[in-house]
Every structure is written in C-alpha cells, then in structure tokens.
C-alpha positions as protocol buffer text, in pm:
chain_id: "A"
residue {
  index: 1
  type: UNK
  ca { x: -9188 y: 17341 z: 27500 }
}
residue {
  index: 2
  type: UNK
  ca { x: -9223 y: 16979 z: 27675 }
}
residue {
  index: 3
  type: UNK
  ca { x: -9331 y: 16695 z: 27506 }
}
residue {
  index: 4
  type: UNK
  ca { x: -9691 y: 16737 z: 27287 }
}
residue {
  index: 5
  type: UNK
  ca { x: -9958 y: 16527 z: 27385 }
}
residue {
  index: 6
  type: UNK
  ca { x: -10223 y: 16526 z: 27110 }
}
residue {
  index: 7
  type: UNK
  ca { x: -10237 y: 16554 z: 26743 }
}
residue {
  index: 8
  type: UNK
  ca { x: -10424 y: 16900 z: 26799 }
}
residue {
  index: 9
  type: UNK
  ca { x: -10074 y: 17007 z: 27009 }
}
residue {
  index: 10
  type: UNK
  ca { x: -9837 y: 16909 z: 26824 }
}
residue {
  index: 11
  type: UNK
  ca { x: -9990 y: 17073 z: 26508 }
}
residue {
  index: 12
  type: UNK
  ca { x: -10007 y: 17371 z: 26758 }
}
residue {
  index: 13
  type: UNK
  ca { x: -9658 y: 17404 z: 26746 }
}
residue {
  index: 14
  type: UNK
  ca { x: -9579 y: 17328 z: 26450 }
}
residue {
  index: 15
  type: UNK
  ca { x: -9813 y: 17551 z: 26295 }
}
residue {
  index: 16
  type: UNK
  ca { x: -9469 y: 17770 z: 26382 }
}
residue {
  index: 17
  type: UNK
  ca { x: -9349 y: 17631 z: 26050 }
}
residue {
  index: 18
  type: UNK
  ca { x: -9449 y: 17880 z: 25831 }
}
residue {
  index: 19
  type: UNK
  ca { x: -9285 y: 17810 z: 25519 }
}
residue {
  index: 20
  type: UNK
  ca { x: -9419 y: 17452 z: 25513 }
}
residue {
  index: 21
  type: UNK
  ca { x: -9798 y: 17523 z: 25683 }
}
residue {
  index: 22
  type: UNK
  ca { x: -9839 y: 17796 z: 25444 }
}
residue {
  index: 23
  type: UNK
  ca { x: -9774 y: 17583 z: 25138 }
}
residue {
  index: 24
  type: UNK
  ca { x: -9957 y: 17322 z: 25287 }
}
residue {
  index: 25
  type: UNK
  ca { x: -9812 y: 17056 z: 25462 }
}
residue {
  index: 26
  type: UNK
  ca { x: -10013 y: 16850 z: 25654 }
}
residue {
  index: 27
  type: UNK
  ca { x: -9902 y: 16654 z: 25990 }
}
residue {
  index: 28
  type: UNK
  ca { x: -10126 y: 16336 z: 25976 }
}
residue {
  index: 29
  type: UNK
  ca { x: -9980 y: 16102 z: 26265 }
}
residue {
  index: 30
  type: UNK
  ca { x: -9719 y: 16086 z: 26516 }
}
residue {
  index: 31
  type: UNK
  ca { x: -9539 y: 15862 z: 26702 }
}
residue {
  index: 32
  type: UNK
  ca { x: -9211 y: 15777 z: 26902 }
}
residue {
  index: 33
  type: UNK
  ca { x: -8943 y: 15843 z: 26624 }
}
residue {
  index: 34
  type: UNK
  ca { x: -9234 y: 15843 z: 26334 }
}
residue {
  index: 35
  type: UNK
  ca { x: -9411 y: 16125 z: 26157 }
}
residue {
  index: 36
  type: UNK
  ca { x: -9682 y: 16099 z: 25824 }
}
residue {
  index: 37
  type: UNK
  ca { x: -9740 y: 16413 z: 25640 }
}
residue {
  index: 38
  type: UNK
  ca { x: -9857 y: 16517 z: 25333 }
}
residue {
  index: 39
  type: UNK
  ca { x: -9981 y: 16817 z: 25103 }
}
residue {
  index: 40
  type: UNK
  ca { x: -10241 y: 16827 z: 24847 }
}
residue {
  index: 41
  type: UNK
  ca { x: -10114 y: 16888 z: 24500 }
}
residue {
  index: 42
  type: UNK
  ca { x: -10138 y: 17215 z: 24391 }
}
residue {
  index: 43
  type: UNK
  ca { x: -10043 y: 17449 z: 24101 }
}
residue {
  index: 44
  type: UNK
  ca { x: -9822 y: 17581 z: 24331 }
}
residue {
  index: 45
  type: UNK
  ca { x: -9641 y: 17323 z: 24420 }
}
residue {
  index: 46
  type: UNK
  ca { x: -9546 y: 17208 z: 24000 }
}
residue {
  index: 47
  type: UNK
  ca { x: -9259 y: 17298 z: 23791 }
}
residue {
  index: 48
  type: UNK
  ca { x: -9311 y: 17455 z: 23451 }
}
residue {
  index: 49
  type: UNK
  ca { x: -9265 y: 17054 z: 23308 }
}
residue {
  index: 50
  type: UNK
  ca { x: -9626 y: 16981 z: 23502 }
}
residue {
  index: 51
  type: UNK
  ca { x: -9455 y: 16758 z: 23770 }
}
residue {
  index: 52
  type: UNK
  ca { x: -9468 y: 16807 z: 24211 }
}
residue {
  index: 53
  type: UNK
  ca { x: -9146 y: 17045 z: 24221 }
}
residue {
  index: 54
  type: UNK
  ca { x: -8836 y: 16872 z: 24363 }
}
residue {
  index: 55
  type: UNK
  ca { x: -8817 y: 17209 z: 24600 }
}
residue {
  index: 56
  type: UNK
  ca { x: -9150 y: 17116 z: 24760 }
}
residue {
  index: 57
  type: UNK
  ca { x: -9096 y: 16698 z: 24772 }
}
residue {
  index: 58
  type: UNK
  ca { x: -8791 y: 16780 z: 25008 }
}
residue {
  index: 59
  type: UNK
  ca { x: -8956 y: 17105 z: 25217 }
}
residue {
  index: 60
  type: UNK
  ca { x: -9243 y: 16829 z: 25246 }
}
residue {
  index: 61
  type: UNK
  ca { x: -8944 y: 16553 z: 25376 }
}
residue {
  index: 62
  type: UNK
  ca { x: -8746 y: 16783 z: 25642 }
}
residue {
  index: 63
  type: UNK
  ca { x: -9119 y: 16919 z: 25750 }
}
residue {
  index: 64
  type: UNK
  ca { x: -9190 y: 16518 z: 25840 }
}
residue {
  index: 65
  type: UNK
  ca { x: -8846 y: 16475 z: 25997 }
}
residue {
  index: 66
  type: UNK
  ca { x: -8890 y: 16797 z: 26205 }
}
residue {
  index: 67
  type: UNK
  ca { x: -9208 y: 16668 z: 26349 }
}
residue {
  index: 68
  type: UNK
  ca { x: -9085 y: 16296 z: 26394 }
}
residue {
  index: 69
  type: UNK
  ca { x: -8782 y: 16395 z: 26555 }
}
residue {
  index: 70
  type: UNK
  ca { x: -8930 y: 16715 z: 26793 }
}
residue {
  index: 71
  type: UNK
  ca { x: -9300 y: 16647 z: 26879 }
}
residue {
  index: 72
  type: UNK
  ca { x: -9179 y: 16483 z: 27207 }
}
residue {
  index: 73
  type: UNK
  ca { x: -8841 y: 16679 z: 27275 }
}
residue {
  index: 74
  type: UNK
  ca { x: -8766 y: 16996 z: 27068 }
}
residue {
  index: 75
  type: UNK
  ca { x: -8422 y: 17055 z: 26993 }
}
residue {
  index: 76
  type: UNK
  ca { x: -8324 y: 16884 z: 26716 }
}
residue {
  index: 77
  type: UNK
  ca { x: -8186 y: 17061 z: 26391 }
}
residue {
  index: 78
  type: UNK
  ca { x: -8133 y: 16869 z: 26056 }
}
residue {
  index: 79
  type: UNK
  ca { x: -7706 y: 16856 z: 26072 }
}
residue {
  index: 80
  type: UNK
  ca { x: -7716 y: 16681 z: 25651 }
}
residue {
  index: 81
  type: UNK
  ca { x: -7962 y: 16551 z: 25409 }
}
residue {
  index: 82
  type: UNK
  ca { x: -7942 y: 16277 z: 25062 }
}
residue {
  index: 83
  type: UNK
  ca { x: -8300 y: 16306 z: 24875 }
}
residue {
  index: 84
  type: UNK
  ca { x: -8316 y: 16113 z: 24554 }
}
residue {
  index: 85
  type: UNK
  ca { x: -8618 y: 16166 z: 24309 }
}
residue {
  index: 86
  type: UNK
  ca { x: -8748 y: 15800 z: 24265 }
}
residue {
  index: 87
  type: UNK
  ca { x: -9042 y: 15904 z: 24050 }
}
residue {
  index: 88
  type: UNK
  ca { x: -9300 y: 16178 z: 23959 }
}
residue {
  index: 89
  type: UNK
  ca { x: -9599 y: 16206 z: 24196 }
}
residue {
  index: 90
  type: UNK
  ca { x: -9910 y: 16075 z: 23956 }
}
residue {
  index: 91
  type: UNK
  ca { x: -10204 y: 16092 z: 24194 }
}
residue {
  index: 92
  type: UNK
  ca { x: -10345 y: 16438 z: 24419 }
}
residue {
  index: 93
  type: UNK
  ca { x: -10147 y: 16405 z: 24691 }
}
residue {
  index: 94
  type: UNK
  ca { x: -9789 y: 16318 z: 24819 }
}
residue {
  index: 95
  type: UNK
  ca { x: -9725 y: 16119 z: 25155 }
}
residue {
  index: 96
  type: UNK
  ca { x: -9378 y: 16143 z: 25381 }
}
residue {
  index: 97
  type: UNK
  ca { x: -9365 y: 15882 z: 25673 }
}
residue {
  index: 98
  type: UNK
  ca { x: -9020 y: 15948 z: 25878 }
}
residue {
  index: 99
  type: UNK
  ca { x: -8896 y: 15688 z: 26061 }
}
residue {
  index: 100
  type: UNK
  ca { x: -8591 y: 15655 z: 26271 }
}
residue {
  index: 101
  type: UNK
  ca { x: -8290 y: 15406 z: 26196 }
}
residue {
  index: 102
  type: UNK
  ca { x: -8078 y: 15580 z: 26481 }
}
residue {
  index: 103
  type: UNK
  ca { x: -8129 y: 15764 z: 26811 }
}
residue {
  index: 104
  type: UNK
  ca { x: -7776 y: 15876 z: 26961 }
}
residue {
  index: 105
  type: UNK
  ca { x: -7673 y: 16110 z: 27247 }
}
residue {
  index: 106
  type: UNK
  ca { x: -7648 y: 16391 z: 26996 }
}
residue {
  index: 107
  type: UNK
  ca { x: -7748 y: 16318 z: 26657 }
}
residue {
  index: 108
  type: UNK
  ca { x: -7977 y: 16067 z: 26488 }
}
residue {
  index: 109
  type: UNK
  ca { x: -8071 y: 15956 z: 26175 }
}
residue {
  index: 110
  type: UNK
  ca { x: -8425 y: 15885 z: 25953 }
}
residue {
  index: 111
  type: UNK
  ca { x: -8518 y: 15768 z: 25679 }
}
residue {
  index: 112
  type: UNK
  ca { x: -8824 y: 15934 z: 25484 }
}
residue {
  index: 113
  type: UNK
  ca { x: -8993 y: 15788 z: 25216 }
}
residue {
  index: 114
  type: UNK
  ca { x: -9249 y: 16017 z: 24996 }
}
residue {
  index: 115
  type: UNK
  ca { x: -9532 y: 15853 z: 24792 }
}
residue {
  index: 116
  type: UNK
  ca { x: -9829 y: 15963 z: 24591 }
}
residue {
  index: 117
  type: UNK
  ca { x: -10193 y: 15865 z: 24671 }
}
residue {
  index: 118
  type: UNK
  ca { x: -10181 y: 15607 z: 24450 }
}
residue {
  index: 119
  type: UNK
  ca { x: -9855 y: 15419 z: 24587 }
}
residue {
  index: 120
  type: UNK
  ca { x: -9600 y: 15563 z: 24358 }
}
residue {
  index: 121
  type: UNK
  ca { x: -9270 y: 15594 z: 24522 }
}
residue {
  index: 122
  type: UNK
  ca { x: -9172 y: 15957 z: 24432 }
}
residue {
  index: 123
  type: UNK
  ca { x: -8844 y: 16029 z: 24642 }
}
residue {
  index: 124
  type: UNK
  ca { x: -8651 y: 15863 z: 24927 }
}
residue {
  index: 125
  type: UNK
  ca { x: -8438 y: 16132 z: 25237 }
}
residue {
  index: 126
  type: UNK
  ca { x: -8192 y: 16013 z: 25484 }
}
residue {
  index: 127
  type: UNK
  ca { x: -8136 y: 16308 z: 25714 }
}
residue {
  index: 128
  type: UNK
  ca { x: -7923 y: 16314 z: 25994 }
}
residue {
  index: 129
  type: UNK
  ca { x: -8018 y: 16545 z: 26269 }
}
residue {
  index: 130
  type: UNK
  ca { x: -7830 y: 16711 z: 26601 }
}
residue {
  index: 131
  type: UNK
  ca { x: -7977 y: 16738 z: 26920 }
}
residue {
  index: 132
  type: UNK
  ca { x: -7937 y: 17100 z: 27041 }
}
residue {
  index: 133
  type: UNK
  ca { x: -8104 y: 17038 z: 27394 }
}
C-alpha cells in the first residue's frame, strides 16, 4: 500500500484493524507524524468499577500511533510502549492525538495523549515503533 491520500483512504485501510474498528475506534484526522482518534463510551468499553477500561484507553493509544505512524508509509510495528493512567474519562467520549518526538532510519518515537470530551487528561503513551519497510 503507498501513501493514503484522503481521510476516506486511510480509514479504508485501516478499517483492516479489526480489533480496534470493531470496538469502535474512530480515526478523526491525519497528518505528517500526527493522528486524532477516538471512541464513544460504551458499556463495553467499562470495567466492573464503572470507569473506560485501562485495556481499551491503550488499544485506543497504539490504534492512534498505528495510523500516525503508517497512513503515509506502512511498515511500522510498535517495538515498546509506557501508558500511565492520568485520570478516569468523565465525559462520552475519549480523544488520542499521536504526535511524533522522533523519526529515525528505523525506529521512531510518539507521544500520545488521551482525553475525555470534556478536557480531562485520562492517560499519557510513549511508544517507540520499528520501521519494517
């Protein structure tokens, strides 16, 4: 796959993602080294205390740094990860922006910050990636 050219294509292909698109994460924007998704809150997505289950927060976290660090050249596999749960999510929906602190020969690194609707800081991911092609 080249390099995606629209919003439509790129959720094209990352429609791919099953795990994430069928508990529904969301890819908002896109941009060189930047992603924004999201999901809705759902029942599905709390733990039996009520709260946005840490299991989803991060699947919502590698989903965003997938798309910011493949829309324009798959390849790129997530090599280590450090989420820390800032918060609980308070509003109806939680927000990941990924953006990229380094782009190397063969890995790179982002940092992804998840919020709530409302503003809440609810978790904060560095992931580290390697570049496959």
């Amino acid at each position: 796959m080249s390099k995606c050219n629209s919003l439509e294509e790129v959720r094209n292909f990352f429609n791919n993602d099953k795990f994430a698109t069928e508990n529904g994460m969301v890819i908002e924007e896109y941009g060189h080294h930047f992603a924004k998704c999201s999901f809705e809150i759902k029942t599905v997505h709390r733990n039996a205390m009520g709260n946005v289950m840490g299991g989803a927060l991060f699947t919502l976290a590698d989903f965003t740094f997938a798309v910011a660090a493949n829309w324009e050249s798959p390849g790129t596999v997530s090599l280590s990860s450090n989420i820390s749960y800032n918060g609980v999510a308070k509003g109806n929906k939680v927000i990941a922006i990924a953006k990229c602190v380094k782009d190397g020969r063969s890995t790179c690194c982002y940092m992804i910050e998840l919020t709530d609707d409302l503003g809440n800081l609810v978790a904060t991911v560095v992931m580290n990636g390697f570049k496959k092609a």
